[in-house]
Short mmCIF file of C-alpha atoms in Angstrom, two decimals:
data_model
loop_
_atom_site.label_atom_id
_atom_site.label_comp_id
_atom_site.label_asym_id
_atom_site.label_seq_id
_atom_site.Cartn_x
_atom_site.Cartn_y
_atom_site.Cartn_z
CA MET A 1 173.82 103.23 113.03
CA ILE A 2 170.22 103.75 115.22
CA SER A 3 169.29 106.92 114.58
CA VAL A 4 167.51 108.98 117.87
CA HIS A 5 165.22 110.93 117.57
CA ASP A 6 165.37 114.79 119.13
CA PRO A 7 162.22 116.09 120.17
CA VAL A 8 163.29 119.30 120.75
CA ARG A 9 164.60 119.53 116.95
CA ASP A 10 161.98 118.65 115.09
CA LYS A 11 160.34 121.08 117.55
CA ALA A 12 161.81 124.11 116.60
CA PHE A 13 162.13 122.64 112.64
CA GLY A 14 158.60 123.13 112.45
CA GLU A 15 158.28 126.20 113.54
CA LEU A 16 161.07 126.44 111.66
CA ARG A 17 158.73 125.12 108.09
CA ARG A 18 155.67 127.68 110.26
CA PHE A 19 156.87 130.42 109.45
CA ARG A 20 158.37 130.51 106.36
CA ARG A 21 154.94 129.67 104.81
CA GLU A 22 153.57 132.97 106.99
CA PHE A 23 156.69 134.11 105.34
CA TYR A 24 156.20 133.61 101.94
CA ARG A 25 152.13 134.04 102.08
CA CYS A 26 153.59 137.56 103.48
CA LEU A 27 155.06 137.95 99.79
CA THR A 28 151.92 139.51 97.66
CA ALA A 29 154.53 140.22 93.99
CA ARG A 30 157.02 138.30 93.07
CA ALA A 31 156.45 135.91 95.86
CA ASP A 32 158.90 133.51 94.77
CA ALA A 33 161.86 135.14 93.72
CA MET A 34 161.40 137.67 96.99
CA PHE A 35 161.88 134.40 98.38
CA GLU A 36 164.97 133.12 97.01
CA LEU A 37 167.25 135.89 97.70
CA ALA A 38 165.98 135.80 100.86
CA ASP A 39 166.55 132.31 101.01
CA ALA A 40 170.48 133.74 99.48
CA VAL A 41 170.86 136.80 101.55
CA LEU A 42 170.82 134.29 104.70
CA CYS A 43 173.04 131.15 103.60
CA ALA A 44 175.93 133.55 101.67
CA ASP A 45 178.43 133.39 102.40
CA GLY A 46 180.06 136.53 103.53
CA PRO A 47 179.13 139.61 102.61
CA VAL A 48 176.75 140.30 100.49
CA ARG A 49 178.72 143.36 98.36
CA SER A 50 176.35 142.61 94.49
CA LEU A 51 172.96 140.90 93.64
CA ALA A 52 175.12 139.51 90.90
CA GLU A 53 176.96 137.83 93.31
CA LEU A 54 173.98 136.99 94.66
CA SER A 55 172.95 135.27 92.38
CA MET A 56 174.75 132.99 92.10
CA VAL A 57 174.41 131.72 95.57
CA GLY A 58 173.48 127.99 95.84
CA GLU A 59 170.05 128.74 97.58
CA HIS A 60 169.37 130.50 95.16
CA ARG A 61 168.07 128.81 91.56
CA ARG A 62 166.60 131.34 89.31
CA GLY A 63 168.61 133.56 86.76
CA HIS A 64 169.65 136.57 88.03
CA GLY A 65 167.80 139.10 86.66
CA SER A 66 165.29 137.16 88.52
CA SER A 67 166.90 139.67 91.53
CA TYR A 68 166.83 142.38 90.18
CA ALA A 69 162.92 142.30 89.62
CA ALA A 70 162.63 141.49 92.85
CA LEU A 71 163.89 144.52 94.14
CA VAL A 72 161.73 146.51 91.94
CA ASP A 73 158.98 145.03 91.22
CA GLY A 74 158.18 143.11 94.94
CA ARG A 75 155.62 143.84 97.16
CA VAL A 76 156.06 143.05 100.90
CA ASP A 77 152.60 142.50 103.20
CA ILE A 78 154.61 145.08 106.09
CA GLN A 79 151.81 144.15 108.99
CA ARG A 80 151.39 140.85 108.68
CA LEU A 81 155.50 139.59 108.52
CA ARG A 82 155.36 142.17 111.45
CA MET A 83 152.57 139.70 112.93
CA ALA A 84 154.77 136.38 111.89
CA LEU A 85 157.57 137.58 114.06
CA ALA A 86 155.11 138.23 116.75
CA ALA A 87 153.98 135.36 116.97
CA VAL A 88 157.22 132.63 116.71
CA PRO A 89 158.31 131.52 119.72
CA LEU A 90 160.38 134.27 121.57
CA PRO A 91 163.13 134.33 124.49
CA ARG A 92 162.44 134.70 128.51
CA ALA A 93 163.45 135.04 131.45
CA ALA A 94 164.17 133.33 134.37
CA ASP A 95 160.48 134.52 135.86
CA GLY A 96 158.72 133.78 131.62
CA ARG A 97 159.04 137.96 131.05
CA LEU A 98 159.46 139.09 128.35
CA MET A 99 162.56 141.75 128.09
CA LEU A 100 162.57 143.77 124.29
CA ALA A 101 164.67 146.53 123.90
CA VAL A 102 165.48 149.49 121.61
CA ASP A 103 167.58 151.37 120.64
CA ILE A 104 167.97 153.29 116.79
CA THR A 105 171.42 151.96 114.46
CA CYS A 106 172.80 153.62 110.91
CA TRP A 107 172.77 152.52 107.45
CA LEU A 108 175.33 155.02 106.37
CA ARG A 109 174.72 155.54 103.08
CA PRO A 110 177.78 158.45 102.33
CA GLU A 111 177.18 158.35 99.51
CA ALA A 112 174.13 157.71 97.53
CA HIS A 113 173.08 161.90 96.64
CA THR A 114 169.96 160.35 94.87
CA SER A 115 168.84 158.53 98.31
CA PRO A 116 165.69 160.00 99.38
CA GLU A 117 165.09 161.09 103.05
CA ARG A 118 168.44 161.05 104.03
CA ILE A 119 169.39 161.96 107.41
CA MET A 120 172.84 162.90 109.14
CA CYS A 121 173.47 160.35 111.18
CA HIS A 122 175.74 160.33 114.23
CA THR A 123 178.38 158.33 114.21
CA TYR A 124 181.56 156.87 116.85
CA GLY A 125 184.73 155.25 116.78
CA ARG A 126 186.65 156.90 113.67
CA GLY A 127 189.56 158.13 114.11
CA LYS A 128 190.20 158.90 117.32
CA ASP A 129 188.70 160.52 119.41
CA GLN A 130 185.81 161.58 116.47
CA HIS A 131 182.35 161.89 116.19
CA ILE A 132 181.02 162.37 113.52
CA GLY A 133 178.14 163.18 111.15
CA VAL A 134 177.72 160.60 108.02
CA PRO A 135 174.64 161.06 105.49
CA GLY A 136 172.49 158.00 105.66
CA TRP A 137 169.25 156.82 107.13
CA PRO A 138 168.65 155.49 111.48
CA TYR A 139 166.34 152.53 112.22
CA SER A 140 164.61 151.78 114.96
CA ILE A 141 164.90 148.64 115.49
CA VAL A 142 163.74 146.72 118.55
CA VAL A 143 164.87 142.61 119.48
CA ALA A 144 163.68 140.34 121.93
CA LEU A 145 166.92 139.78 124.52
CA GLU A 146 168.09 135.80 125.84
CA PRO A 147 168.34 135.84 128.66
CA GLY A 148 171.65 134.72 130.96
CA ARG A 149 175.78 135.83 129.08
CA SER A 150 174.35 135.99 125.02
CA SER A 151 174.92 138.03 122.78
CA TRP A 152 171.65 136.42 120.17
CA THR A 153 168.54 138.55 120.08
CA ALA A 154 164.56 138.01 118.19
CA PRO A 155 164.97 141.14 115.87
CA LEU A 156 160.62 141.66 116.38
CA ASP A 157 161.01 145.08 114.37
CA ALA A 158 161.54 147.99 112.08
CA GLN A 159 160.98 150.78 111.75
CA ARG A 160 163.11 153.68 109.87
CA LEU A 161 163.40 157.07 111.33
CA ALA A 162 161.53 159.81 108.60
CA PRO A 163 163.93 163.83 108.46
CA GLY A 164 161.44 166.26 111.36
CA ASP A 165 160.91 163.01 112.89
CA ASP A 166 161.09 162.49 116.95
CA ALA A 167 162.98 159.41 118.42
CA ALA A 168 160.85 159.68 121.66
CA THR A 169 157.42 160.16 119.00
CA VAL A 170 158.16 157.09 117.13
CA THR A 171 159.71 154.61 119.64
CA ALA A 172 156.81 154.96 121.75
CA ALA A 173 153.81 154.35 119.26
CA GLN A 174 156.54 151.33 117.17
CA LEU A 175 156.77 149.88 121.01
CA ARG A 176 152.69 149.07 122.01
CA ASN A 177 152.02 148.68 118.32
CA LEU A 178 154.39 145.78 119.24
CA VAL A 179 153.35 145.19 122.99
CA GLY A 180 149.54 145.12 121.06
CA ARG A 181 150.43 142.01 119.06
CA LEU A 182 152.56 140.30 121.01
CA ILE A 183 149.39 140.13 122.82
CA ALA A 184 147.91 139.92 120.54
CA ALA A 185 149.89 137.16 119.13
CA GLY A 186 149.04 135.25 122.94
CA GLN A 187 152.51 136.43 124.21
CA TRP A 188 151.35 138.15 126.41
CA ARG A 189 148.34 137.25 128.18
CA VAL A 190 146.47 139.13 131.91
CA GLY A 191 149.24 137.83 135.11
CA ASP A 192 152.41 137.65 133.34
CA PRO A 193 155.01 139.43 135.21
CA ASP A 194 155.34 142.67 133.31
CA ILE A 195 157.36 143.07 129.73
CA LEU A 196 160.66 145.15 130.60
CA ILE A 197 161.85 147.43 128.19
CA VAL A 198 165.75 148.75 128.44
CA ALA A 199 166.83 151.60 125.71
CA ASP A 200 170.40 152.91 126.37
CA ALA A 201 170.33 156.65 128.19
CA GLY A 202 170.32 158.36 124.72
CA TYR A 203 166.17 157.96 124.87
CA ASP A 204 163.77 159.78 126.79
CA GLY A 205 162.91 158.02 129.90
CA PRO A 206 159.62 160.11 131.15
CA ARG A 207 158.85 160.53 127.54
CA LEU A 208 158.27 156.53 127.03
CA ALA A 209 156.82 155.79 129.93
#
């Protein structure tokens, strides 16, 4: 057997290792438990239904009680994590342009009566010609788009909308802050093609601009 060196693969693994180290540094309390919990979520075979079940995933090497401790006592430096995401290699268009897409997706929580700040989220397709409201948490998600016919994206930021928030105002500030982080990380420099922002018709285009 001959082992052929693959520099592209080695580079990808190197970037992954660097991101994992920086992600660990973003965990400011219960770091080990939270890190293994994140690995277990990513490596679980199928949807996650319970913490006890998640603790049985091979990548989760700690006791099942550590999962609960991680969620109760764990802390994340969100700003550092956002900077870490902005610094990873991002997909670009053929001309080198960054393309960012923004949309609001809802985590429906109809039975979580004690959860704070739920909002009536509009849902579609839950019945023939039915658009109904379901209590949940809306999140504004920004991703970097892959070029061509690909459904893969690189998530860069997520922000939950609180009751009374104006979606256009929140999204504009979110995009402005993200672009600032991308510039600080060297992802865009003077002379590069303008960053393209993609949003659907549900957004107020002039206000975002």
